Short mmCIF file of C-alpha atoms and ligand atoms in Angstrom, two decimals:
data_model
loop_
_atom_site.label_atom_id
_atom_site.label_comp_id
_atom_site.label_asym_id
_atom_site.label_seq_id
_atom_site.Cartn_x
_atom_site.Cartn_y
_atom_site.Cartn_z
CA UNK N 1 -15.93 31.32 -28.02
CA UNK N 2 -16.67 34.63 -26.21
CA UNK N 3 -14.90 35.21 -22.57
CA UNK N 4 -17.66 34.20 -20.28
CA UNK N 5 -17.62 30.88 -21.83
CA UNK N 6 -14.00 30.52 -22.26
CA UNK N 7 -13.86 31.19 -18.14
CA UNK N 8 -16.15 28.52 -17.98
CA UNK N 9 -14.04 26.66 -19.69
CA UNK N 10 -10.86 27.08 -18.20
CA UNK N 11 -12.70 26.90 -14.50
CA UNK N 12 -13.52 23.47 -15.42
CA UNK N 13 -9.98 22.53 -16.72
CA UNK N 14 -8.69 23.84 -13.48
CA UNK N 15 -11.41 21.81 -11.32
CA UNK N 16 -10.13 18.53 -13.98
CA UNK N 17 -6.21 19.01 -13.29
CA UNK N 18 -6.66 19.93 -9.74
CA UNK N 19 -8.44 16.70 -9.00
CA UNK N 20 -5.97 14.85 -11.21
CA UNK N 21 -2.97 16.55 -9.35
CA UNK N 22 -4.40 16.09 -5.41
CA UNK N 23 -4.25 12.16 -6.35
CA UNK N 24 -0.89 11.98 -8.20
CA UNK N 25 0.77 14.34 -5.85
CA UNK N 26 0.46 12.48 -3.23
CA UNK N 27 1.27 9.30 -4.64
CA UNK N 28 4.07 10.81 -6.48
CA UNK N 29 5.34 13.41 -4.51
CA UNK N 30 6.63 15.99 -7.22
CA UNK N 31 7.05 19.16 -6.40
CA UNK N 32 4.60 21.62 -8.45
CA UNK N 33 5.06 25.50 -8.85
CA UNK N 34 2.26 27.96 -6.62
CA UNK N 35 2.75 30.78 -4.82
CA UNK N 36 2.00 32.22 -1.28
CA UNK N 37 1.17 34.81 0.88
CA UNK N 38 0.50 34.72 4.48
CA UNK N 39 -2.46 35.97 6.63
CA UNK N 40 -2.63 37.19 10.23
CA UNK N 41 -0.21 37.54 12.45
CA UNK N 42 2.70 35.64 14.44
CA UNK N 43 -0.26 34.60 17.11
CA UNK N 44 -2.23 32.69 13.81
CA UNK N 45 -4.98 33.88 16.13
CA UNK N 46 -6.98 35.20 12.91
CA UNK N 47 -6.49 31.36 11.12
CA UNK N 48 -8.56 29.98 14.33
CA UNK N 49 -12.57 29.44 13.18
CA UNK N 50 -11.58 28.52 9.42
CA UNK N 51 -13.55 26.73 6.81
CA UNK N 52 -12.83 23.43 7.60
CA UNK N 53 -14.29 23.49 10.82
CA UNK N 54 -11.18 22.65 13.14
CA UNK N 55 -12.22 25.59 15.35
CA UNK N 56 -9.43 26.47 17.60
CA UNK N 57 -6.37 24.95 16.21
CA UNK N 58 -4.46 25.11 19.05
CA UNK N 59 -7.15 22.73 21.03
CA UNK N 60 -7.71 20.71 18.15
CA UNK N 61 -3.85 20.03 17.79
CA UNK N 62 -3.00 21.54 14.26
CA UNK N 63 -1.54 25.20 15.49
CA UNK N 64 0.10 27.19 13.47
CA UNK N 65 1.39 25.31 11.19
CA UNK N 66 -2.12 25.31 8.93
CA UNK N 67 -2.82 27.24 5.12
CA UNK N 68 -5.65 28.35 3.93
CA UNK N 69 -6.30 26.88 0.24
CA UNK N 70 -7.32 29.00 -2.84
CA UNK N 71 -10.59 27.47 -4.31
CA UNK N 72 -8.97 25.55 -6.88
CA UNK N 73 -6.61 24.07 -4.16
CA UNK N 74 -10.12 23.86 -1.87
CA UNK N 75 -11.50 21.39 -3.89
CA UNK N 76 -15.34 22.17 -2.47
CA UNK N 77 -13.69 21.12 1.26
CA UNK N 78 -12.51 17.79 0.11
CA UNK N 79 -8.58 19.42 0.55
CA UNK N 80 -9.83 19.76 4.64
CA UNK N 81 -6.79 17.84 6.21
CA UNK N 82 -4.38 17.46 3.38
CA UNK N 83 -0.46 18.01 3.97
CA UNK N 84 1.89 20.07 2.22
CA UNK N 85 5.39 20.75 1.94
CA UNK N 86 5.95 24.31 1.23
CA UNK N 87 9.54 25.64 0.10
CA UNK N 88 10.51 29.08 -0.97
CA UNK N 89 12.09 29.34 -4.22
CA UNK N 90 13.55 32.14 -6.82
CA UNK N 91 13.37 34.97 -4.93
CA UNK N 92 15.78 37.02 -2.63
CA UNK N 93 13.66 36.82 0.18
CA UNK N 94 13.93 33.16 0.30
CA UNK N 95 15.17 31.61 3.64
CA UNK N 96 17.70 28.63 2.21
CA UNK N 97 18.68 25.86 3.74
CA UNK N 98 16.04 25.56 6.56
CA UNK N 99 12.82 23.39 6.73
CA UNK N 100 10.40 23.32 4.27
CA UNK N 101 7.63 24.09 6.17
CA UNK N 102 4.92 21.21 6.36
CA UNK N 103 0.97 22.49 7.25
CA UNK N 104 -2.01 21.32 7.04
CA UNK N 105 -4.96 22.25 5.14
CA UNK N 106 -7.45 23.97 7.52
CA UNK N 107 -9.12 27.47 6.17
CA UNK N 108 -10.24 28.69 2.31
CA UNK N 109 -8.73 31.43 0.82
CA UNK N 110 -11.71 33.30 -0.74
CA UNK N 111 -11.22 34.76 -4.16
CA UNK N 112 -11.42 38.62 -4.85
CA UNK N 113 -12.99 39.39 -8.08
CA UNK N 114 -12.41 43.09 -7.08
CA UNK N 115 -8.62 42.57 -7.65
CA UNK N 116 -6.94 40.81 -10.74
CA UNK N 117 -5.47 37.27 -10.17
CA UNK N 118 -1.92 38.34 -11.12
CA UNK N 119 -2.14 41.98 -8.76
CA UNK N 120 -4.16 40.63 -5.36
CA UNK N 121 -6.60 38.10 -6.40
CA UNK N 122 -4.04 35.47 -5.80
CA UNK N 123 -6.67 33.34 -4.22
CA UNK N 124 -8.93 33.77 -7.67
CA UNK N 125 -9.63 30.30 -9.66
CA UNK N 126 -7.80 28.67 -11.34
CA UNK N 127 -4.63 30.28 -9.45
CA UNK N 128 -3.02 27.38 -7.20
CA UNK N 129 -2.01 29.55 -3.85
CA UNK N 130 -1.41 29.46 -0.05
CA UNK N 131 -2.31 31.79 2.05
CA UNK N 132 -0.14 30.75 5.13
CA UNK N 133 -0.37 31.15 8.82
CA UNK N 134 2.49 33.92 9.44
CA UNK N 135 4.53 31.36 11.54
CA UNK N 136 4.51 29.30 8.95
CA UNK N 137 5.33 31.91 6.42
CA UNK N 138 8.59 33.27 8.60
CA UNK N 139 9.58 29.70 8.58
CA UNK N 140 10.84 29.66 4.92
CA UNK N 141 10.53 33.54 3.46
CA UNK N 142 11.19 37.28 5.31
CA UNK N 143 7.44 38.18 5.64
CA UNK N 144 7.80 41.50 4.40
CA UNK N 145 8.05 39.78 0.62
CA UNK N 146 4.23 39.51 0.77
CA UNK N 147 4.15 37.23 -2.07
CA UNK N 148 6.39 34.53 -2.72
CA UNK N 149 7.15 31.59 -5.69
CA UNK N 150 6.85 28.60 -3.96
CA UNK N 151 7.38 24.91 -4.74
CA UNK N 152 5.19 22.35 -2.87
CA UNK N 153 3.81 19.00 -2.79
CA UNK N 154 1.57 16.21 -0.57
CA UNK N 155 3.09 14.63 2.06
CA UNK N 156 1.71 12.05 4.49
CA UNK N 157 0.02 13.85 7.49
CA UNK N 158 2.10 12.58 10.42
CA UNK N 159 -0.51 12.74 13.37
CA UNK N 160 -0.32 11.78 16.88
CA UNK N 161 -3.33 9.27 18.62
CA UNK N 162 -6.70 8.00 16.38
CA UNK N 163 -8.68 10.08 14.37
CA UNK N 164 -11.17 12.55 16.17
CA UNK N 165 -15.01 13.45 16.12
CA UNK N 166 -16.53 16.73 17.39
CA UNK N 167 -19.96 16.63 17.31
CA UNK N 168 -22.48 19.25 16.56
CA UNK N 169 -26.44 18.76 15.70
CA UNK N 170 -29.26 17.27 18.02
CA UNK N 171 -31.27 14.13 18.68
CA UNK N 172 -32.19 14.02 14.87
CA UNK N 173 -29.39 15.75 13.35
CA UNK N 174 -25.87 14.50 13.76
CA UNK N 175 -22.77 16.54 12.21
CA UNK N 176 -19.64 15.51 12.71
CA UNK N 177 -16.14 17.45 12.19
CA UNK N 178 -13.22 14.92 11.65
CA UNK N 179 -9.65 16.03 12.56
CA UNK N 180 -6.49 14.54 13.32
CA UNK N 181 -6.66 12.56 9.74
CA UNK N 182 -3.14 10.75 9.32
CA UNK N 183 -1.84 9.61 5.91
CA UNK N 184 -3.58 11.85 2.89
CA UNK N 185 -5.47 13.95 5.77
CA UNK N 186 -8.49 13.47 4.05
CA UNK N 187 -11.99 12.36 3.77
CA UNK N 188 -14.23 11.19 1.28
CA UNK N 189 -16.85 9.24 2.62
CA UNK N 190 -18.25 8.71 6.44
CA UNK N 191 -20.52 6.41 7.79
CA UNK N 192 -21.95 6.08 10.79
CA UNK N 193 -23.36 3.28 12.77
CA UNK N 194 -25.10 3.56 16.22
CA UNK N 195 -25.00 0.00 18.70
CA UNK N 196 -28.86 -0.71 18.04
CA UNK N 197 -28.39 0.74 13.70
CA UNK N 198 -27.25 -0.68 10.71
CA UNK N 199 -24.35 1.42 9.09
CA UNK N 200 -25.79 5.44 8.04
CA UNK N 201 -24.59 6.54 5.19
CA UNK N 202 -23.44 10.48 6.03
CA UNK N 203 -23.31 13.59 3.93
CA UNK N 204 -20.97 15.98 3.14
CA UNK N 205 -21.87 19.24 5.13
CA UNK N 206 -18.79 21.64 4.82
CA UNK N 207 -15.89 21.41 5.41
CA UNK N 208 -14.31 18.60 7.28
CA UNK N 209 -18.13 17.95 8.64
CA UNK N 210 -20.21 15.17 7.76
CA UNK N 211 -24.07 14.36 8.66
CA UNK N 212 -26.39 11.96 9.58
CA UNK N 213 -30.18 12.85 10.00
CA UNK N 214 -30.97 10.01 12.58
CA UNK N 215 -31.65 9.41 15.97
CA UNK N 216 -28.51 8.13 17.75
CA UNK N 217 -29.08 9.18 21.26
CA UNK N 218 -27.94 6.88 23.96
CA UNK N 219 -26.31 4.85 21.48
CA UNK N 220 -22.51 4.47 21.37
CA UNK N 221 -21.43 5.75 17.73
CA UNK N 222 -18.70 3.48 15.10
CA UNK N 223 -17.71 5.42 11.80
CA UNK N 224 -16.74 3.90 8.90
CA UNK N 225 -14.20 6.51 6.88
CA UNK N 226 -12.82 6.57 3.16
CA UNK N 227 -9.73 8.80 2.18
CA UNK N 228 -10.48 10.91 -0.74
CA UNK N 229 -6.59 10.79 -2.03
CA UNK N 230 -6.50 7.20 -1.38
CA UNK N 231 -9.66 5.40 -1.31
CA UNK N 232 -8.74 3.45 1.72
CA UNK N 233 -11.17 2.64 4.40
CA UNK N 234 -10.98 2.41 8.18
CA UNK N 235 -13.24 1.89 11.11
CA UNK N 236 -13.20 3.51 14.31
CA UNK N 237 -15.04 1.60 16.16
CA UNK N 238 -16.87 2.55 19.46
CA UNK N 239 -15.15 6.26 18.92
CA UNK N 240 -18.06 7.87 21.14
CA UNK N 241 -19.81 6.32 23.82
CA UNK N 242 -23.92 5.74 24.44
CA UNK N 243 -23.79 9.13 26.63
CA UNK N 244 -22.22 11.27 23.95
CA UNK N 245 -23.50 14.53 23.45
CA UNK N 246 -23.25 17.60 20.74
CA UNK N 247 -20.20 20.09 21.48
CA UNK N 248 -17.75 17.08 22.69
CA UNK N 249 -14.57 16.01 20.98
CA UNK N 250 -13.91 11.88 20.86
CA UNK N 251 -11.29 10.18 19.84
CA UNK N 252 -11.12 7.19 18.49
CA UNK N 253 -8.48 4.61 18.05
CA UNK N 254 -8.24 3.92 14.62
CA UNK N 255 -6.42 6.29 11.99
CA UNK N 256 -4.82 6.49 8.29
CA UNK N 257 -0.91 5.69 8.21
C1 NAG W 301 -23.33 4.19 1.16
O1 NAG W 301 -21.94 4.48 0.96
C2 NAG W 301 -21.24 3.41 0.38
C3 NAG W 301 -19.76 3.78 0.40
O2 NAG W 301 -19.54 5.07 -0.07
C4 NAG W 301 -21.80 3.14 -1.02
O3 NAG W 301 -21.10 2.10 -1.63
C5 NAG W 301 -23.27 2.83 -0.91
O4 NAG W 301 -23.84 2.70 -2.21
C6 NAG W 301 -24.02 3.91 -0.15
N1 NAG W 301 -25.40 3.47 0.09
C7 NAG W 301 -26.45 4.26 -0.12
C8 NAG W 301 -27.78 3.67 0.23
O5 NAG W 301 -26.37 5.38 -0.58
#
């Protein structure tokens, strides 16, 4: 097998364990080995505007208490949401004894093919890493380690209120950013039904976005949602009124527990 194949390879063994672990994690709750580094600084102001779409975390309730995923982790924006419990572990710059920090998934941490995966690439596939917020890093490790062992695993994403919906697009284009997720955090499948519709089936945009290319104006807007980690499904019905309108945030009532 020459090397370009055998990267292949091992991408796609990553991509198979990572989607076996995300499920079995959270059921399970075992703590698996990673390590982390944080980015920013103590404002998180440069984790605002990540790739999940939250925009600013601070208005859309998640702070600083977020991590950006390494692609592996990322899973394609399918990870948007998820919880984790992050503790510090085997090395002397290890704050004992306190918290383990819990955050939420909202940002990607890109890889660098310019630097190895073992000496700055951290984020490279199939590396499992988290790139903190630098609150959240201070809450469990000095931050002048850098780089830290870590153990972590899923927890339930303990959320206050329904899920909610900010909406982007136009009278023929609906895309929707979910946040506030309880339970795994996450999102498989959305659907969409307007008061005069049958139920839309939506699409996976990026992110924590979903879309719908239909014309819902004036129509007050239900969403049907499916957990990735769990398969559940939940309705939130009436979650935007008939005048909605692109750049506003609703919330629903409805969430994961
Ligand atoms: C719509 O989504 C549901 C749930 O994911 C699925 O079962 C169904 O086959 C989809 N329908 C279409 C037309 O794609």
């Amino acid at each position: 097998m020459d090397k370009k194949m055998l990267r292949k390879c091992l991408v796609i063994f990553s991509m198979m364990a990572m989607i076996r672990t995300s499920t079995a994690a959270y059921a399970g709750s075992s703590w698996r080995q990673a390590s982390a580094t944080f980015y920013g600084d103590e404002t998180a102001s440069a984790t605002m505007g990540g790739a999940c779409g939250y925009g600013n975390l601070w208005n859309s309730g998640y702070g600083a208490a977020t991590v950006a995923l390494s692609t592996t982790l990322f899973n394609d924006g399918y990870s948007c949401g998820q919880c984790f419990q992050i503790k510090c572990v085997s090395s002397p710059n290890c704050y004992y004894g306190g918290p383990a920090t819990v955050v939420t998934a909202t940002n990607i941490c890109p890889p660098n093919w310019g630097q190895d995966s073992n000496n700055g690439g951290w984020c490279n596939p199939p590396r499992v890493h988290f790139d903190l917020a630098k609150p959240a890093f201070m809450k469990i490790a000095n931050w002048k380690a850098g780089i830290i062992p870590v153990s972590y695993r899923r927890v339930a994403c303990k959320r206050t209120g329904g899920i909610r919906f900010k909406f982007e697009g136009n009278g023929y284009w609906l895309l929707v950013y979910v946040m506030n997720v309880g339970g795994a955090g996450d999102i498989k499948t959305m659907a969409v039904k307007g008061s005069r519709t049958n139920w839309i089936n939506m699409s996976h945009n990026w992110g924590a976005s979903y879309q719908a290319f239909s014309s819902l104006y004036g129509q007050s807007l239900s969403f049907r949602l499916t957990s990735y980690s769990t398969r559940a499904t939940i309705y939130a019905w009436n979650a935007a009124p008939a005048s909605w309108s692109a750049g506003k945030t609703y919330q629903s009532k409805a969430n994961f527990s």
